[in-house]
Tab-separated table of C-alpha atoms in Angstrom:
chain	number	residue	atom	x	y	z
A	1461	UNK	CA	31.195	26.639	-7.703
A	1462	UNK	CA	34.335	24.710	-8.651
A	1463	UNK	CA	34.422	23.617	-12.291
A	1464	UNK	CA	34.923	19.888	-12.778
A	1465	UNK	CA	37.746	18.921	-15.135
A	1466	UNK	CA	37.000	16.639	-18.103
A	1467	UNK	CA	39.171	13.820	-16.745
A	1468	UNK	CA	38.143	14.190	-13.112
A	1469	UNK	CA	35.617	11.846	-11.436
A	1470	UNK	CA	32.053	12.829	-12.295
A	1471	UNK	CA	30.270	14.688	-9.453
A	1472	UNK	CA	27.243	12.371	-9.822
A	1473	UNK	CA	29.202	9.584	-8.100
A	1474	UNK	CA	29.275	7.128	-11.006
A	1475	UNK	CA	33.105	6.789	-10.675
A	1476	UNK	CA	33.403	7.511	-14.407
A	1477	UNK	CA	35.376	10.411	-15.813
A	1478	UNK	CA	33.284	13.561	-16.149
A	1479	UNK	CA	33.753	13.594	-19.959
A	1480	UNK	CA	32.367	10.057	-20.186
A	1481	UNK	CA	29.400	10.683	-17.926
A	1482	UNK	CA	27.521	13.918	-17.250
A	1483	UNK	CA	29.554	16.515	-19.198
A	1484	UNK	CA	27.183	16.641	-22.188
A	1485	UNK	CA	23.948	15.725	-20.419
A	1486	UNK	CA	21.106	18.198	-20.403
A	1487	UNK	CA	20.593	19.804	-16.975
A	1488	UNK	CA	18.215	17.803	-14.775
A	1489	UNK	CA	15.348	19.443	-12.931
A	1490	UNK	CA	13.554	18.009	-9.901
A	1491	UNK	CA	9.963	18.996	-9.232
A	1492	UNK	CA	7.216	18.046	-6.772
A	1493	UNK	CA	3.688	17.298	-8.017
A	1494	UNK	CA	0.759	17.710	-5.639
A	1495	UNK	CA	-2.482	15.877	-6.344
A	1496	UNK	CA	-5.245	17.711	-4.469
A	1497	UNK	CA	-8.557	16.289	-3.245
A	1498	UNK	CA	-10.396	19.209	-4.884
A	1499	UNK	CA	-9.422	22.393	-6.781
A	1500	UNK	CA	-7.462	24.565	-4.363
A	1501	UNK	CA	-6.240	28.154	-4.579
A	1502	UNK	CA	-2.938	28.230	-2.725
A	1503	UNK	CA	-1.632	31.420	-1.163
A	1504	UNK	CA	1.899	30.195	-0.434
A	1505	UNK	CA	4.257	27.248	-0.187
A	1506	UNK	CA	6.749	26.889	2.651
A	1507	UNK	CA	9.788	24.612	2.747
A	1508	UNK	CA	11.351	24.143	6.157
A	1509	UNK	CA	14.160	21.575	6.595
A	1510	UNK	CA	12.943	19.772	3.497
A	1511	UNK	CA	9.337	19.619	4.748
A	1512	UNK	CA	6.856	21.102	2.273
A	1513	UNK	CA	3.727	22.878	3.504
A	1514	UNK	CA	0.902	24.109	1.287
A	1515	UNK	CA	-1.177	27.029	2.545
A	1516	UNK	CA	-4.440	28.654	1.488
A	1517	UNK	CA	-6.418	31.471	3.111
A	1518	UNK	CA	-7.602	29.103	5.860
A	1519	UNK	CA	-4.239	27.614	6.758
A	1520	UNK	CA	-2.376	24.428	5.814
A	1521	UNK	CA	-3.755	22.253	3.010
A	1522	UNK	CA	-3.079	18.507	2.890
A	1523	UNK	CA	-2.462	17.040	-0.553
A	1524	UNK	CA	-4.106	13.755	-1.562
A	1525	UNK	CA	-0.852	12.448	-3.059
A	1526	UNK	CA	2.635	13.798	-3.674
A	1527	UNK	CA	4.985	12.748	-6.473
A	1528	UNK	CA	8.610	13.665	-7.098
A	1529	UNK	CA	9.904	13.655	-10.679
A	1530	UNK	CA	13.135	14.351	-12.529
A	1531	UNK	CA	13.041	15.900	-15.993
A	1532	UNK	CA	15.077	17.775	-18.592
A	1533	UNK	CA	13.979	20.418	-21.085
A	1534	UNK	CA	13.497	19.687	-24.792
A	1535	UNK	CA	13.276	22.288	-27.562
A	1536	UNK	CA	9.782	22.457	-29.033
A	1537	UNK	CA	8.531	19.576	-26.884
A	1538	UNK	CA	7.289	18.940	-23.388
A	1539	UNK	CA	9.938	18.232	-20.775
A	1540	UNK	CA	11.267	14.671	-20.883
A	1541	UNK	CA	10.228	12.855	-17.714
A	1542	UNK	CA	13.055	10.607	-16.517
A	1543	UNK	CA	11.232	9.174	-13.516
A	1544	UNK	CA	8.273	9.828	-11.237
A	1545	UNK	CA	8.027	8.407	-7.701
A	1546	UNK	CA	5.142	8.680	-5.252
A	1547	UNK	CA	6.221	10.002	-1.839
A	1548	UNK	CA	4.692	8.870	1.438
A	1549	UNK	CA	5.336	12.223	3.147
A	1550	UNK	CA	5.352	15.840	2.003
A	1551	UNK	CA	9.115	16.045	2.114
A	1552	UNK	CA	11.583	16.670	-0.684
A	1553	UNK	CA	14.184	13.911	-0.947
A	1554	UNK	CA	16.659	12.425	-3.381
A	1555	UNK	CA	15.737	9.405	-5.493
A	1556	UNK	CA	17.218	6.776	-3.182
A	1557	UNK	CA	15.505	8.207	-0.087
A	1558	UNK	CA	12.214	8.189	-1.995
A	1559	UNK	CA	12.724	4.512	-2.865
A	1560	UNK	CA	13.605	3.500	0.703
A	1561	UNK	CA	9.936	3.725	1.662
A	1562	UNK	CA	9.484	0.373	-0.138
A	1563	UNK	CA	10.419	-3.025	1.272
A	1564	UNK	CA	11.134	-4.421	-2.184
A	1565	UNK	CA	11.111	-3.012	-5.719
A	1566	UNK	CA	10.577	-4.710	-9.071
A	1567	UNK	CA	10.980	-3.386	-12.595
A	1568	UNK	CA	9.048	-4.788	-15.557
A	1569	UNK	CA	9.194	-4.044	-19.272
A	1570	UNK	CA	7.584	-5.842	-22.217
A	1571	UNK	CA	9.050	-5.689	-25.728
A	1572	UNK	CA	7.284	-6.964	-28.850
A	1573	UNK	CA	8.841	-7.960	-32.193
A	1574	UNK	CA	7.657	-9.771	-35.291
A	1575	UNK	CA	9.076	-13.192	-36.158
A	1576	UNK	CA	7.929	-14.991	-39.300
A	1577	UNK	CA	4.782	-12.892	-39.524
A	1578	UNK	CA	3.769	-13.377	-35.892
A	1579	UNK	CA	4.314	-11.000	-33.001
A	1580	UNK	CA	6.239	-12.245	-29.982
A	1581	UNK	CA	6.230	-10.367	-26.672
A	1582	UNK	CA	8.853	-10.854	-23.976
A	1583	UNK	CA	8.332	-9.521	-20.457
A	1584	UNK	CA	11.574	-8.981	-18.556
A	1585	UNK	CA	11.691	-8.386	-14.795
A	1586	UNK	CA	14.307	-7.140	-12.338
A	1587	UNK	CA	14.150	-7.312	-8.538
A	1588	UNK	CA	15.723	-4.762	-6.188
A	1589	UNK	CA	16.096	-5.467	-2.468
A	1590	UNK	CA	17.528	-3.501	0.465
A	1591	UNK	CA	19.314	-5.075	3.405
A	1592	UNK	CA	17.745	-4.896	6.884
A	1593	UNK	CA	19.425	-1.564	7.659
A	1594	UNK	CA	18.611	-0.226	4.173
A	1595	UNK	CA	22.259	0.648	3.600
A	1596	UNK	CA	22.939	-1.816	0.750
A	1597	UNK	CA	21.000	-2.372	-2.471
A	1598	UNK	CA	21.046	-5.638	-4.438
A	1599	UNK	CA	19.288	-6.096	-7.772
A	1600	UNK	CA	19.108	-9.109	-10.048
A	1601	UNK	CA	17.035	-10.553	-12.943
A	1602	UNK	CA	13.664	-11.914	-11.865
A	1603	UNK	CA	13.050	-13.961	-14.996
A	1604	UNK	CA	11.568	-13.694	-18.477
A	1605	UNK	CA	8.060	-14.530	-19.662
A	1606	UNK	CA	6.791	-15.127	-23.196
A	1607	UNK	CA	3.381	-13.668	-23.963
A	1608	UNK	CA	1.401	-15.064	-26.866
A	1609	UNK	CA	-0.286	-12.172	-28.605
A	1610	UNK	CA	-4.069	-12.269	-28.368
A	1611	UNK	CA	-6.219	-9.872	-30.452
A	1612	UNK	CA	-6.731	-6.498	-28.715
A	1613	UNK	CA	-4.277	-7.414	-25.950
A	1614	UNK	CA	-2.145	-4.641	-24.433
A	1615	UNK	CA	1.108	-6.537	-23.910
A	1616	UNK	CA	2.694	-3.887	-21.646
A	1617	UNK	CA	-0.244	-3.839	-19.244
A	1618	UNK	CA	-0.591	-7.606	-19.307
A	1619	UNK	CA	3.126	-7.895	-18.486
A	1620	UNK	CA	2.618	-5.694	-15.393
A	1621	UNK	CA	-0.353	-7.808	-14.298
A	1622	UNK	CA	1.633	-11.011	-14.926
A	1623	UNK	CA	4.531	-9.850	-12.713
A	1624	UNK	CA	2.241	-8.810	-9.861
A	1625	UNK	CA	0.275	-12.066	-10.145
A	1626	UNK	CA	3.545	-14.020	-9.888
A	1627	UNK	CA	4.503	-12.065	-6.757
A	1628	UNK	CA	1.094	-12.670	-5.151
A	1629	UNK	CA	1.380	-16.423	-5.834
A	1630	UNK	CA	4.874	-16.719	-4.333
A	1631	UNK	CA	4.867	-18.769	-1.118
A	1632	UNK	CA	7.068	-16.145	0.563
A	1633	UNK	CA	4.758	-13.261	-0.315
A	1634	UNK	CA	3.749	-11.075	2.622
A	1635	UNK	CA	0.761	-8.766	2.154
A	1636	UNK	CA	2.246	-6.361	4.723
A	1637	UNK	CA	5.230	-5.611	2.482
A	1638	UNK	CA	5.232	-2.300	0.672
A	1639	UNK	CA	6.134	-3.089	-2.943
A	1640	UNK	CA	7.117	-0.678	-5.721
A	1641	UNK	CA	6.804	-1.631	-9.407
A	1642	UNK	CA	8.881	0.377	-11.900
A	1643	UNK	CA	7.329	0.655	-15.367
A	1644	UNK	CA	8.100	2.526	-18.606
A	1645	UNK	CA	4.485	2.800	-19.743
A	1646	UNK	CA	1.467	5.118	-19.676
A	1647	UNK	CA	2.902	7.889	-17.495
A	1648	UNK	CA	-0.230	9.989	-18.057
A	1649	UNK	CA	-2.372	7.494	-16.129
A	1650	UNK	CA	0.146	6.605	-13.408
A	1651	UNK	CA	-1.730	8.487	-10.671
A	1652	UNK	CA	-5.056	6.901	-11.673
A	1653	UNK	CA	-3.554	3.410	-11.446
A	1654	UNK	CA	-2.097	4.183	-8.020
A	1655	UNK	CA	-5.416	5.663	-6.835
A	1656	UNK	CA	-7.247	2.524	-8.060
A	1657	UNK	CA	-9.379	4.740	-10.285
A	1658	UNK	CA	-8.288	2.861	-13.413
A	1659	UNK	CA	-7.666	-0.881	-13.837
A	1660	UNK	CA	-4.230	-2.088	-14.873
A	1661	UNK	CA	-5.613	-4.662	-17.299
A	1662	UNK	CA	-9.266	-5.252	-18.216
A	1663	UNK	CA	-11.059	-5.152	-14.815
A	1664	UNK	CA	-7.920	-5.962	-12.785
A	1665	UNK	CA	-6.779	-3.216	-10.358
A	1666	UNK	CA	-3.474	-2.648	-8.574
A	1667	UNK	CA	-3.400	-4.480	-5.177
A	1668	UNK	CA	-3.440	-2.232	-2.102
A	1669	UNK	CA	0.193	-2.688	-1.034
A	1670	UNK	CA	1.627	-2.076	-4.526
A	1671	UNK	CA	2.633	1.286	-6.012
A	1672	UNK	CA	3.652	1.976	-9.619
A	1673	UNK	CA	6.792	4.050	-10.264
A	1674	UNK	CA	7.606	5.502	-13.681
A	1675	UNK	CA	11.102	5.500	-15.213
A	1676	UNK	CA	12.297	5.918	-18.788
A	1677	UNK	CA	14.308	3.009	-20.192
A	1678	UNK	CA	16.149	5.064	-22.824
A	1679	UNK	CA	17.745	7.800	-20.717
A	1680	UNK	CA	18.485	8.926	-17.147
A	1681	UNK	CA	20.934	6.131	-16.334
A	1682	UNK	CA	22.252	8.089	-13.341
A	1683	UNK	CA	19.075	7.113	-11.474
A	1684	UNK	CA	18.503	3.667	-9.962
A	1685	UNK	CA	14.934	3.461	-11.283
A	1686	UNK	CA	16.159	4.062	-14.833
A	1687	UNK	CA	19.024	1.581	-14.457
A	1688	UNK	CA	16.551	-1.127	-13.438
A	1689	UNK	CA	14.022	-0.522	-16.226
A	1690	UNK	CA	16.859	-0.224	-18.759
A	1691	UNK	CA	18.203	-3.611	-17.599
A	1692	UNK	CA	14.761	-5.112	-18.317
A	1693	UNK	CA	14.730	-3.626	-21.810
A	1694	UNK	CA	18.255	-4.875	-22.509
A	1695	UNK	CA	17.501	-8.391	-21.264
A	1696	UNK	CA	14.400	-8.661	-23.470
A	1697	UNK	CA	16.320	-7.441	-26.523
A	1698	UNK	CA	19.121	-9.938	-25.833
A	1699	UNK	CA	16.497	-12.698	-25.801
A	1700	UNK	CA	15.187	-11.539	-29.178
A	1701	UNK	CA	18.720	-11.632	-30.593
A	1702	UNK	CA	19.128	-15.236	-29.467
A	1703	UNK	CA	15.808	-16.127	-31.121
A	1704	UNK	CA	16.940	-14.378	-34.313
A	1705	UNK	CA	20.212	-16.348	-34.322
A	1706	UNK	CA	18.301	-19.597	-33.860
A	1707	UNK	CA	19.806	-20.302	-30.434
A	1708	UNK	CA	16.345	-20.266	-28.834
A	1709	UNK	CA	13.337	-21.956	-30.371
A	1710	UNK	CA	9.879	-20.563	-29.646
A	1711	UNK	CA	7.270	-23.335	-29.605
A	1712	UNK	CA	3.493	-22.953	-29.704
A	1713	UNK	CA	1.915	-22.588	-26.289
A	1714	UNK	CA	-1.594	-22.154	-24.936
A	1715	UNK	CA	-3.149	-18.751	-24.397
A	1716	UNK	CA	-2.623	-17.364	-20.906
């Protein structure tokens, strides 16, 4: 391997100098998670031209779902999960290839802060679209939403439901589109939400053509998923700063 110089372009493709990008980052690890239909004792795993095959004593085993995730190790803690994306085939791929299975991708993040003794939640959304040949990616803000805090409300989950409800109500919505929703919330239940085993909010389940994708908003900015969720977090915090400065007035509004 050729060692990259501190002032040379970073190998990750960010166009930044190596010293200002990945030089001091913890090594990233990519792993594949297989969700099986029932407990299975595997005898071997084969990888041929990127295609992954699981085998037991009777032959090939088909997984119920397959997820790809990127992590880094932490001392005395579990590995930090940077992102986790459901794959539609049992094939290892990079992050962008994994995202190309979707027709359109949204990111949503809800931040809550206290103003004058009352909590205010802001849900920020980003939209990511591919051109017809899926060679160009465009992403842009998809708007902000204020959520009035109701007792026992989970603002993060309500923000996810609110985004999806807005998409479903759009006149240009097409139920045949495959839509990915990037979130920075409840990674432990991500598979259950995607399997429709657990409701997103109260008794409201994820629609059939939607899939949740996890990405951390505080690290992993070399990945598109993390860039998008981080942009949501930043936009919400900028809104709070404007409220704090008095540039934006929050009026009373009816419960949603």
